mmCIF file of N, CA and C in Angstrom:
data_model
loop_
_atom_site.group_PDB
_atom_site.id
_atom_site.type_symbol
_atom_site.label_atom_id
_atom_site.label_comp_id
_atom_site.label_asym_id
_atom_site.label_seq_id
_atom_site.Cartn_x
_atom_site.Cartn_y
_atom_site.Cartn_z
ATOM 1 N N MET A 289 96.321 116.854 95.420
ATOM 2 C CA MET A 289 97.293 116.331 96.089
ATOM 3 C C MET A 289 97.533 115.423 95.263
ATOM 4 N N ALA A 290 98.611 114.976 95.951
ATOM 5 C CA ALA A 290 99.385 113.498 95.158
ATOM 6 C C ALA A 290 98.810 112.337 96.000
ATOM 7 N N PRO A 291 98.772 111.278 96.046
ATOM 8 C CA PRO A 291 98.893 109.738 96.091
ATOM 9 C C PRO A 291 99.617 109.526 97.378
ATOM 10 N N SER A 292 99.191 108.674 99.181
ATOM 11 C CA SER A 292 99.729 108.885 100.145
ATOM 12 C C SER A 292 101.235 108.059 99.181
ATOM 13 N N ARG A 293 102.895 108.132 100.216
ATOM 14 C CA ARG A 293 103.111 106.864 99.995
ATOM 15 C C ARG A 293 103.752 106.950 98.288
ATOM 16 N N SER A 294 103.970 107.882 97.667
ATOM 17 C CA SER A 294 104.331 107.802 96.449
ATOM 18 C C SER A 294 106.333 108.375 96.080
ATOM 19 N N ILE A 295 106.383 107.820 95.030
ATOM 20 C CA ILE A 295 107.309 108.581 94.306
ATOM 21 C C ILE A 295 106.343 109.409 93.140
ATOM 22 N N VAL A 296 106.550 110.710 93.351
ATOM 23 C CA VAL A 296 106.139 111.928 92.010
ATOM 24 C C VAL A 296 107.192 112.017 91.068
ATOM 25 N N TRP A 297 106.870 112.197 89.709
ATOM 26 C CA TRP A 297 108.031 112.529 89.043
ATOM 27 C C TRP A 297 107.463 114.025 88.376
ATOM 28 N N ALA A 298 108.084 114.955 88.356
ATOM 29 C CA ALA A 298 107.821 116.389 87.390
ATOM 30 C C ALA A 298 109.367 116.635 86.205
ATOM 31 N N PRO A 299 108.764 117.216 85.150
ATOM 32 C CA PRO A 299 109.695 117.470 84.061
ATOM 33 C C PRO A 299 110.246 118.836 84.595
ATOM 34 N N ILE A 300 111.405 118.829 84.110
ATOM 35 C CA ILE A 300 112.372 119.504 84.188
ATOM 36 C C ILE A 300 112.787 120.478 83.240
ATOM 37 N N PRO A 301 111.834 121.985 83.093
ATOM 38 C CA PRO A 301 111.644 122.759 81.739
ATOM 39 C C PRO A 301 113.173 122.443 80.770
ATOM 40 N N CYS A 302 113.129 122.077 79.784
ATOM 41 C CA CYS A 302 114.049 122.619 78.996
ATOM 42 C C CYS A 302 114.944 121.052 78.796
ATOM 43 N N LEU A 303 115.077 120.628 80.010
ATOM 44 C CA LEU A 303 116.118 119.284 80.134
ATOM 45 C C LEU A 303 115.784 118.215 79.661
ATOM 46 N N SER A 304 113.939 117.629 80.586
ATOM 47 C CA SER A 304 113.300 116.934 80.382
ATOM 48 C C SER A 304 112.459 116.506 78.216
ATOM 49 N N SER A 305 112.785 117.870 77.960
ATOM 50 C CA SER A 305 112.441 118.047 76.333
ATOM 51 C C SER A 305 113.239 117.382 75.737
ATOM 52 N N LEU A 306 114.561 117.103 76.008
ATOM 53 C CA LEU A 306 115.304 116.964 75.599
ATOM 54 C C LEU A 306 115.847 115.159 75.054
ATOM 55 N N PHE A 307 115.847 115.360 76.754
ATOM 56 C CA PHE A 307 115.744 114.240 77.263
ATOM 57 C C PHE A 307 115.002 113.671 78.412
ATOM 58 N N PRO A 308 113.592 113.091 77.486
ATOM 59 C CA PRO A 308 112.467 112.445 78.218
ATOM 60 C C PRO A 308 112.823 111.843 79.909
ATOM 61 N N MET A 309 113.935 110.990 79.673
ATOM 62 C CA MET A 309 113.920 110.587 80.530
ATOM 63 C C MET A 309 114.331 111.118 82.172
ATOM 64 N N ILE A 310 114.961 111.780 81.856
ATOM 65 C CA ILE A 310 115.372 112.818 83.035
ATOM 66 C C ILE A 310 114.667 113.676 83.323
ATOM 67 N N GLY A 311 113.746 113.676 84.905
ATOM 68 C CA GLY A 311 113.581 114.368 85.918
ATOM 69 C C GLY A 311 113.445 114.779 86.914
ATOM 70 N N HIS A 312 112.469 115.440 87.966
ATOM 71 C CA HIS A 312 112.934 115.449 89.368
ATOM 72 C C HIS A 312 111.857 114.281 89.860
ATOM 73 N N PHE A 313 112.446 114.648 91.083
ATOM 74 C CA PHE A 313 111.684 112.976 92.219
ATOM 75 C C PHE A 313 112.008 113.660 93.104
ATOM 76 N N GLY A 314 110.162 113.434 93.917
ATOM 77 C CA GLY A 314 110.193 113.389 94.806
ATOM 78 C C GLY A 314 109.474 112.487 95.939
ATOM 79 N N ILE A 315 108.671 112.194 97.011
ATOM 80 C CA ILE A 315 108.344 111.114 98.030
ATOM 81 C C ILE A 315 107.158 112.068 98.677
ATOM 82 N N THR A 316 105.891 111.537 98.599
ATOM 83 C CA THR A 316 104.658 111.825 99.321
ATOM 84 C C THR A 316 105.063 111.051 100.761
ATOM 85 N N ASP A 317 104.137 111.824 102.027
ATOM 86 C CA ASP A 317 104.462 111.539 103.141
ATOM 87 C C ASP A 317 102.569 110.995 103.304
ATOM 88 N N SER A 318 102.131 110.369 104.401
ATOM 89 C CA SER A 318 101.111 109.705 104.394
ATOM 90 C C SER A 318 100.043 109.757 103.686
ATOM 91 N N THR A 319 99.805 111.729 103.762
ATOM 92 C CA THR A 319 99.115 112.259 103.647
ATOM 93 C C THR A 319 98.398 112.981 102.506
ATOM 94 N N GLY A 320 100.419 112.336 101.561
ATOM 95 C CA GLY A 320 99.571 113.026 100.190
ATOM 96 C C GLY A 320 100.862 114.284 100.170
ATOM 97 N N ILE A 321 101.515 115.142 101.001
ATOM 98 C CA ILE A 321 101.958 116.067 101.034
ATOM 99 C C ILE A 321 103.933 115.376 100.158
ATOM 100 N N ILE A 322 104.206 116.841 99.172
ATOM 101 C CA ILE A 322 105.645 116.021 98.705
ATOM 102 C C ILE A 322 106.691 116.655 99.434
ATOM 103 N N HIS A 323 108.015 116.142 99.233
ATOM 104 C CA HIS A 323 108.768 116.155 99.759
ATOM 105 C C HIS A 323 110.147 116.191 98.832
ATOM 106 N N ASP A 324 111.083 117.021 98.189
ATOM 107 C CA ASP A 324 111.854 117.612 97.416
ATOM 108 C C ASP A 324 113.186 118.053 97.593
ATOM 109 N N PHE A 325 113.896 117.628 97.094
ATOM 110 C CA PHE A 325 115.137 118.017 98.100
ATOM 111 C C PHE A 325 115.558 119.082 96.197
ATOM 112 N N GLY A 326 115.412 120.710 96.864
ATOM 113 C CA GLY A 326 115.499 121.560 95.316
ATOM 114 C C GLY A 326 116.865 122.442 95.682
ATOM 115 N N GLY A 327 117.658 122.005 95.972
ATOM 116 C CA GLY A 327 119.210 122.580 96.502
ATOM 117 C C GLY A 327 119.825 122.745 97.415
ATOM 118 N N ASP A 328 120.619 123.862 97.121
ATOM 119 C CA ASP A 328 121.578 123.663 98.523
ATOM 120 C C ASP A 328 120.341 124.179 99.672
ATOM 121 N N PHE A 329 120.579 123.023 100.621
ATOM 122 C CA PHE A 329 119.932 123.536 102.015
ATOM 123 C C PHE A 329 118.840 123.697 102.261
ATOM 124 N N TYR A 330 118.217 122.322 101.187
ATOM 125 C CA TYR A 330 116.754 123.237 101.138
ATOM 126 C C TYR A 330 115.370 121.824 100.699
ATOM 127 N N VAL A 331 114.842 121.472 101.271
ATOM 128 C CA VAL A 331 113.908 121.246 100.903
ATOM 129 C C VAL A 331 112.823 120.947 100.696
ATOM 130 N N ASN A 332 111.529 120.742 99.714
ATOM 131 C CA ASN A 332 110.861 121.302 99.285
ATOM 132 C C ASN A 332 108.950 120.749 99.912
ATOM 133 N N ARG A 333 108.340 120.925 100.777
ATOM 134 C CA ARG A 333 107.595 120.873 101.288
ATOM 135 C C ARG A 333 106.135 120.818 100.630
ATOM 136 N N SER A 334 105.375 120.295 100.043
ATOM 137 C CA SER A 334 104.597 121.283 99.768
ATOM 138 C C SER A 334 103.021 120.318 99.201
ATOM 139 N N GLU A 335 101.428 120.786 98.886
ATOM 140 C CA GLU A 335 100.778 119.627 98.864
ATOM 141 C C GLU A 335 100.262 119.455 97.442
ATOM 142 N N THR A 336 101.068 120.582 96.524
ATOM 143 C CA THR A 336 100.601 120.638 95.288
ATOM 144 C C THR A 336 101.830 120.093 93.832
ATOM 145 N N HIS A 337 102.929 120.715 94.528
ATOM 146 C CA HIS A 337 104.158 120.662 93.741
ATOM 147 C C HIS A 337 105.181 120.493 94.260
ATOM 148 N N THR A 338 106.619 120.390 93.202
ATOM 149 C CA THR A 338 107.664 120.286 93.298
ATOM 150 C C THR A 338 108.178 121.702 92.618
ATOM 151 N N ILE A 339 109.463 121.628 93.433
ATOM 152 C CA ILE A 339 110.372 122.779 92.631
ATOM 153 C C ILE A 339 110.220 122.850 91.634
ATOM 154 N N PHE A 340 109.848 121.970 90.495
ATOM 155 C CA PHE A 340 109.772 122.205 89.603
ATOM 156 C C PHE A 340 108.496 122.300 88.508
ATOM 157 N N GLY A 341 107.283 122.162 89.871
ATOM 158 C CA GLY A 341 106.108 122.419 89.151
ATOM 159 C C GLY A 341 105.341 121.078 89.963
ATOM 160 N N LEU A 342 104.301 120.759 88.935
ATOM 161 C CA LEU A 342 103.315 119.557 89.295
ATOM 162 C C LEU A 342 103.740 118.614 88.568
ATOM 163 N N PRO A 343 103.780 117.401 89.910
ATOM 164 C CA PRO A 343 104.621 116.240 89.216
ATOM 165 C C PRO A 343 103.598 116.091 88.044
ATOM 166 N N SER A 344 103.361 114.921 87.161
ATOM 167 C CA SER A 344 102.716 114.341 85.967
ATOM 168 C C SER A 344 103.552 113.001 85.767
ATOM 169 N N LEU A 345 103.724 112.401 87.187
ATOM 170 C CA LEU A 345 103.461 111.072 87.653
ATOM 171 C C LEU A 345 103.936 111.019 88.406
ATOM 172 N N TYR A 346 103.511 109.450 88.798
ATOM 173 C CA TYR A 346 103.383 109.296 90.184
ATOM 174 C C TYR A 346 103.466 107.415 90.327
ATOM 175 N N SER A 347 104.605 107.468 90.912
ATOM 176 C CA SER A 347 104.411 105.491 91.133
ATOM 177 C C SER A 347 103.552 105.074 92.437
ATOM 178 N N GLN A 348 102.598 104.335 93.222
ATOM 179 C CA GLN A 348 102.612 103.976 94.145
ATOM 180 C C GLN A 348 102.820 103.244 94.451
ATOM 181 N N LEU A 349 103.669 103.517 96.237
ATOM 182 C CA LEU A 349 104.415 102.204 96.819
ATOM 183 C C LEU A 349 103.355 101.438 97.220
ATOM 184 N N SER A 350 103.016 99.852 96.336
ATOM 185 C CA SER A 350 102.645 99.060 97.220
ATOM 186 C C SER A 350 102.595 98.665 98.275
ATOM 187 N N GLU A 351 102.094 98.484 99.394
ATOM 188 C CA GLU A 351 101.899 98.623 101.066
ATOM 189 C C GLU A 351 102.350 96.852 100.988
ATOM 190 N N THR A 352 102.058 96.307 99.761
ATOM 191 C CA THR A 352 102.493 94.664 99.861
ATOM 192 C C THR A 352 104.309 94.591 100.239
ATOM 193 N N TYR A 353 104.843 95.439 100.511
ATOM 194 C CA TYR A 353 106.129 95.963 100.116
ATOM 195 C C TYR A 353 106.915 96.950 101.107
ATOM 196 N N TRP A 354 105.775 97.656 101.443
ATOM 197 C CA TRP A 354 106.163 97.722 103.105
ATOM 198 C C TRP A 354 104.904 97.387 104.082
ATOM 199 N N PRO A 355 104.591 96.396 104.087
ATOM 200 C CA PRO A 355 103.056 95.986 105.121
ATOM 201 C C PRO A 355 103.743 96.456 106.716
ATOM 202 N N THR A 356 104.680 96.154 107.209
ATOM 203 C CA THR A 356 104.361 96.280 108.356
ATOM 204 C C THR A 356 105.116 98.092 108.513
ATOM 205 N N ILE A 357 105.215 98.915 107.704
ATOM 206 C CA ILE A 357 105.679 100.385 108.249
ATOM 207 C C ILE A 357 104.400 101.256 108.530
ATOM 208 N N SER A 358 104.401 102.311 109.387
ATOM 209 C CA SER A 358 103.098 102.471 110.422
ATOM 210 C C SER A 358 103.464 103.959 108.897
ATOM 211 N N ASP A 359 102.123 104.496 108.750
ATOM 212 C CA ASP A 359 102.655 106.373 108.762
ATOM 213 C C ASP A 359 103.264 107.027 109.416
ATOM 214 N N GLU A 360 103.723 106.954 110.905
ATOM 215 C CA GLU A 360 103.949 107.532 111.677
ATOM 216 C C GLU A 360 105.504 107.422 111.242
ATOM 217 N N GLU A 361 106.146 105.854 111.217
ATOM 218 C CA GLU A 361 107.166 105.369 110.622
ATOM 219 C C GLU A 361 107.913 105.737 109.890
ATOM 220 N N TRP A 362 106.708 105.883 108.705
ATOM 221 C CA TRP A 362 106.910 106.436 107.128
ATOM 222 C C TRP A 362 107.315 107.902 107.404
ATOM 223 N N ASP A 363 106.971 108.727 107.350
ATOM 224 C CA ASP A 363 106.701 110.306 108.445
ATOM 225 C C ASP A 363 107.910 110.679 108.906
ATOM 226 N N ASN A 364 108.196 109.941 109.908
ATOM 227 C CA ASN A 364 109.572 110.251 110.686
ATOM 228 C C ASN A 364 111.113 110.063 109.408
ATOM 229 N N ALA A 365 110.824 108.960 108.729
ATOM 230 C CA ALA A 365 111.949 108.369 107.478
ATOM 231 C C ALA A 365 111.645 109.514 107.138
ATOM 232 N N ILE A 366 110.561 110.290 106.377
ATOM 233 C CA ILE A 366 111.320 111.466 105.570
ATOM 234 C C ILE A 366 111.440 113.002 106.407
ATOM 235 N N SER A 367 110.908 112.782 107.843
ATOM 236 C CA SER A 367 111.151 114.353 108.512
ATOM 237 C C SER A 367 112.814 113.701 108.691
ATOM 238 N N MET A 368 113.147 112.521 109.009
ATOM 239 C CA MET A 368 114.797 111.948 109.209
ATOM 240 C C MET A 368 115.794 112.475 107.457
ATOM 241 N N ALA A 369 115.266 112.286 106.740
ATOM 242 C CA ALA A 369 116.051 113.381 105.331
ATOM 243 C C ALA A 369 115.820 113.875 105.291
ATOM 244 N N MET A 370 114.804 114.811 105.487
ATOM 245 C CA MET A 370 114.796 115.968 105.297
ATOM 246 C C MET A 370 115.675 116.752 105.950
ATOM 247 N N ALA A 371 116.131 116.517 107.659
ATOM 248 C CA ALA A 371 116.887 117.067 108.401
ATOM 249 C C ALA A 371 118.536 116.953 107.874
ATOM 250 N N GLN A 372 118.855 115.657 107.236
ATOM 251 C CA GLN A 372 119.733 115.221 106.726
ATOM 252 C C GLN A 372 120.297 116.862 105.685
ATOM 253 N N TYR A 373 119.533 116.278 104.673
ATOM 254 C CA TYR A 373 119.625 117.322 103.656
ATOM 255 C C TYR A 373 119.410 118.786 103.557
ATOM 256 N N GLN A 374 118.240 119.383 104.743
ATOM 257 C CA GLN A 374 118.369 120.467 104.755
ATOM 258 C C GLN A 374 119.741 120.901 105.165
ATOM 259 N N LYS A 375 121.058 120.129 105.742
ATOM 260 C CA LYS A 375 122.206 120.311 105.622
ATOM 261 C C LYS A 375 123.489 120.012 104.789
ATOM 262 N N LYS A 376 123.069 119.543 103.468
ATOM 263 C CA LYS A 376 123.667 118.718 102.587
ATOM 264 C C LYS A 376 123.607 120.288 101.041
ATOM 265 N N ARG A 377 124.953 120.602 100.829
ATOM 266 C CA ARG A 377 125.072 120.604 99.246
ATOM 267 C C ARG A 377 123.940 119.962 98.018
ATOM 268 N N TYR A 378 123.382 120.782 96.809
ATOM 269 C CA TYR A 378 123.047 120.044 95.838
ATOM 270 C C TYR A 378 124.271 119.789 95.391
ATOM 271 N N ASN A 379 124.140 118.919 94.138
ATOM 272 C CA ASN A 379 124.789 118.026 93.306
ATOM 273 C C ASN A 379 124.418 117.347 92.553
ATOM 274 N N PHE A 380 124.447 118.154 90.981
ATOM 275 C CA PHE A 380 123.297 117.127 89.636
ATOM 276 C C PHE A 380 123.728 115.932 89.854
ATOM 277 N N PHE A 381 125.068 115.525 89.878
ATOM 278 C CA PHE A 381 125.307 113.876 89.682
ATOM 279 C C PHE A 381 125.308 113.178 90.696
ATOM 280 N N THR A 382 126.056 114.353 92.179
ATOM 281 C CA THR A 382 125.749 113.175 93.337
ATOM 282 C C THR A 382 125.072 113.152 94.347
ATOM 283 N N ASN A 383 124.537 114.018 94.155
ATOM 284 C CA ASN A 383 123.652 114.758 95.548
ATOM 285 C C ASN A 383 122.602 115.417 95.165
ATOM 286 N N ASN A 384 121.466 114.504 94.738
ATOM 287 C CA ASN A 384 120.003 115.578 94.272
ATOM 288 C C ASN A 384 118.820 115.208 94.667
ATOM 289 N N CYS A 385 117.799 115.208 93.771
ATOM 290 C CA CYS A 385 116.321 114.669 94.625
ATOM 291 C C CYS A 385 116.365 112.778 94.341
ATOM 292 N N HIS A 386 116.811 112.379 93.223
ATOM 293 C CA HIS A 386 116.888 110.855 93.799
ATOM 294 C C HIS A 386 117.518 110.617 94.674
ATOM 295 N N HIS A 387 118.495 111.167 95.272
ATOM 296 C CA HIS A 387 119.027 110.801 96.275
ATOM 297 C C HIS A 387 118.708 110.470 97.472
ATOM 298 N N PHE A 388 118.116 111.834 97.425
ATOM 299 C CA PHE A 388 116.883 111.962 98.229
ATOM 300 C C PHE A 388 116.038 111.375 98.735
ATOM 301 N N VAL A 389 115.373 110.810 97.629
ATOM 302 C CA VAL A 389 114.031 109.370 97.684
ATOM 303 C C VAL A 389 115.309 108.562 98.302
ATOM 304 N N ALA A 390 115.909 108.031 97.471
ATOM 305 C CA ALA A 390 116.717 106.684 97.969
ATOM 306 C C ALA A 390 116.962 106.646 99.449
ATOM 307 N N ALA A 391 117.421 107.806 99.725
ATOM 308 C CA ALA A 391 118.025 108.046 101.647
ATOM 309 C C ALA A 391 116.401 107.575 102.257
ATOM 310 N N VAL A 392 115.199 108.616 102.296
ATOM 311 C CA VAL A 392 114.053 107.830 102.290
ATOM 312 C C VAL A 392 113.833 106.090 102.363
ATOM 313 N N LEU A 393 113.363 105.862 101.192
ATOM 314 C CA LEU A 393 113.225 104.647 100.855
ATOM 315 C C LEU A 393 114.425 103.706 102.083
ATOM 316 N N ASN A 394 115.513 104.059 101.852
ATOM 317 C CA ASN A 394 116.884 103.086 102.695
ATOM 318 C C ASN A 394 116.233 103.010 104.285
ATOM 319 N N MET A 395 116.357 104.509 104.823
ATOM 320 C CA MET A 395 115.373 104.383 105.912
ATOM 321 C C MET A 395 114.529 103.312 106.176
ATOM 322 N N LEU A 396 113.751 103.311 105.785
ATOM 323 C CA LEU A 396 112.474 102.485 105.444
ATOM 324 C C LEU A 396 112.646 100.924 105.091
ATOM 325 N N SER A 397 113.671 100.417 104.327
ATOM 326 C CA SER A 397 113.901 99.044 104.578
ATOM 327 C C SER A 397 114.517 97.986 105.617
ATOM 328 N N SER A 398 115.488 99.551 106.465
ATOM 329 C CA SER A 398 115.965 97.948 107.453
ATOM 330 C C SER A 398 117.387 97.708 106.899
ATOM 331 N N GLY A 399 117.479 97.951 105.725
ATOM 332 C CA GLY A 399 119.032 96.747 105.519
ATOM 333 C C GLY A 399 118.219 96.020 104.686
ATOM 334 N N GLU A 400 116.780 95.379 104.481
ATOM 335 C CA GLU A 400 116.748 94.563 103.368
ATOM 336 C C GLU A 400 116.562 94.522 101.792
ATOM 337 N N LYS A 401 116.982 95.968 101.776
ATOM 338 C CA LYS A 401 117.367 96.230 99.965
ATOM 339 C C LYS A 401 118.030 97.676 100.122
ATOM 340 N N ARG A 402 118.770 98.090 99.391
ATOM 341 C CA ARG A 402 119.332 98.821 99.143
ATOM 342 C C ARG A 402 119.226 99.569 97.681
ATOM 343 N N TYR A 403 118.366 100.660 98.350
ATOM 344 C CA TYR A 403 117.951 101.524 97.531
ATOM 345 C C TYR A 403 119.191 102.655 96.597
ATOM 346 N N THR A 404 119.469 102.090 95.347
ATOM 347 C CA THR A 404 120.388 103.115 94.319
ATOM 348 C C THR A 404 119.277 104.230 93.675
ATOM 349 N N VAL A 405 120.462 104.865 93.099
ATOM 350 C CA VAL A 405 119.479 106.108 92.391
ATOM 351 C C VAL A 405 118.999 105.269 90.845
ATOM 352 N N PRO A 406 120.373 103.956 90.026
ATOM 353 C CA PRO A 406 119.884 103.503 88.532
ATOM 354 C C PRO A 406 118.789 102.686 89.423
ATOM 355 N N SER A 407 118.798 101.938 90.710
ATOM 356 C CA SER A 407 117.182 101.245 91.178
ATOM 357 C C SER A 407 116.110 101.949 90.732
ATOM 358 N N LEU A 408 116.187 102.927 91.798
ATOM 359 C CA LEU A 408 114.708 103.968 92.145
ATOM 360 C C LEU A 408 114.618 104.543 90.494
ATOM 361 N N ILE A 409 114.935 105.226 89.963
ATOM 362 C CA ILE A 409 115.289 104.798 88.423
ATOM 363 C C ILE A 409 114.508 104.011 87.721
ATOM 364 N N LYS A 410 115.088 102.962 88.206
ATOM 365 C CA LYS A 410 114.584 101.753 87.092
ATOM 366 C C LYS A 410 112.870 101.152 87.988
ATOM 367 N N LYS A 411 112.819 101.209 88.755
ATOM 368 C CA LYS A 411 111.156 100.742 89.456
ATOM 369 C C LYS A 411 110.552 101.637 88.910
ATOM 370 N N PHE A 412 110.562 103.271 88.936
ATOM 371 C CA PHE A 412 110.185 104.258 88.429
ATOM 372 C C PHE A 412 108.845 104.103 87.259
ATOM 373 N N ARG A 413 110.048 104.163 86.453
ATOM 374 C CA ARG A 413 110.521 104.274 84.338
ATOM 375 C C ARG A 413 109.556 102.858 84.532
ATOM 376 N N LEU A 414 110.383 102.043 84.903
ATOM 377 C CA LEU A 414 110.231 100.461 84.615
ATOM 378 C C LEU A 414 108.273 99.580 85.368
ATOM 379 N N GLY A 415 108.579 100.362 86.096
ATOM 380 C CA GLY A 415 107.697 99.792 86.438
ATOM 381 C C GLY A 415 105.898 99.707 86.476
ATOM 382 N N LYS A 416 105.219 98.967 86.280
ATOM 383 C CA LYS A 416 103.821 98.729 86.158
ATOM 384 C C LYS A 416 103.033 100.019 87.098
ATOM 385 N N THR A 417 103.605 101.015 87.768
ATOM 386 C CA THR A 417 102.144 101.067 88.392
ATOM 387 C C THR A 417 102.611 102.959 88.755
ATOM 388 N N VAL A 418 103.466 102.777 86.715
ATOM 389 C CA VAL A 418 103.070 104.109 86.454
ATOM 390 C C VAL A 418 102.036 105.008 86.533
ATOM 391 N N LYS A 419 101.366 106.034 87.068
ATOM 392 C CA LYS A 419 100.461 107.069 86.141
ATOM 393 C C LYS A 419 100.694 108.390 86.044
ATOM 394 N N LYS A 420 99.678 108.446 85.873
ATOM 395 C CA LYS A 420 99.645 110.038 85.231
ATOM 396 C C LYS A 420 98.761 110.111 86.987
ATOM 397 N N MET A 421 99.425 111.798 86.934
ATOM 398 C CA MET A 421 98.025 112.199 88.215
ATOM 399 C C MET A 421 97.100 112.528 88.257
ATOM 400 N N PRO A 422 96.266 112.301 89.545
ATOM 401 C CA PRO A 422 95.123 112.651 89.250
ATOM 402 C C PRO A 422 94.730 114.319 88.873
ATOM 403 N N GLU A 423 93.445 114.546 88.368
ATOM 404 C CA GLU A 423 93.288 116.127 88.532
ATOM 405 C C GLU A 423 92.644 116.153 89.194
#
């Protein structure tokens, strides 16, 4: 199971081999269950994998950045984003897994910070918290 309150990354077959910076994002709830936007009207929910398989990297979101967010609030934000994205069509460029994770973080940030796809990728790929998934 993935660590709680984390962004997870899984390689996309073929595409990630050619462009290693491209991959699939998901976000975990307070118990470590992975949620990821997987296609038209579908949000995957799994204890172990994304729609592209097991995540290979994760970035646990520090409680210092989210000190006042309870587990219930965290999980409610994921549930609200899931309800929205289960009504949306998938588009590789304009409405994808990265947008789903950004939507959850924007719900949690109360307008203090606006998460975008580029800021999310930068935070994940350049952050010091990137680790391999526990075995």
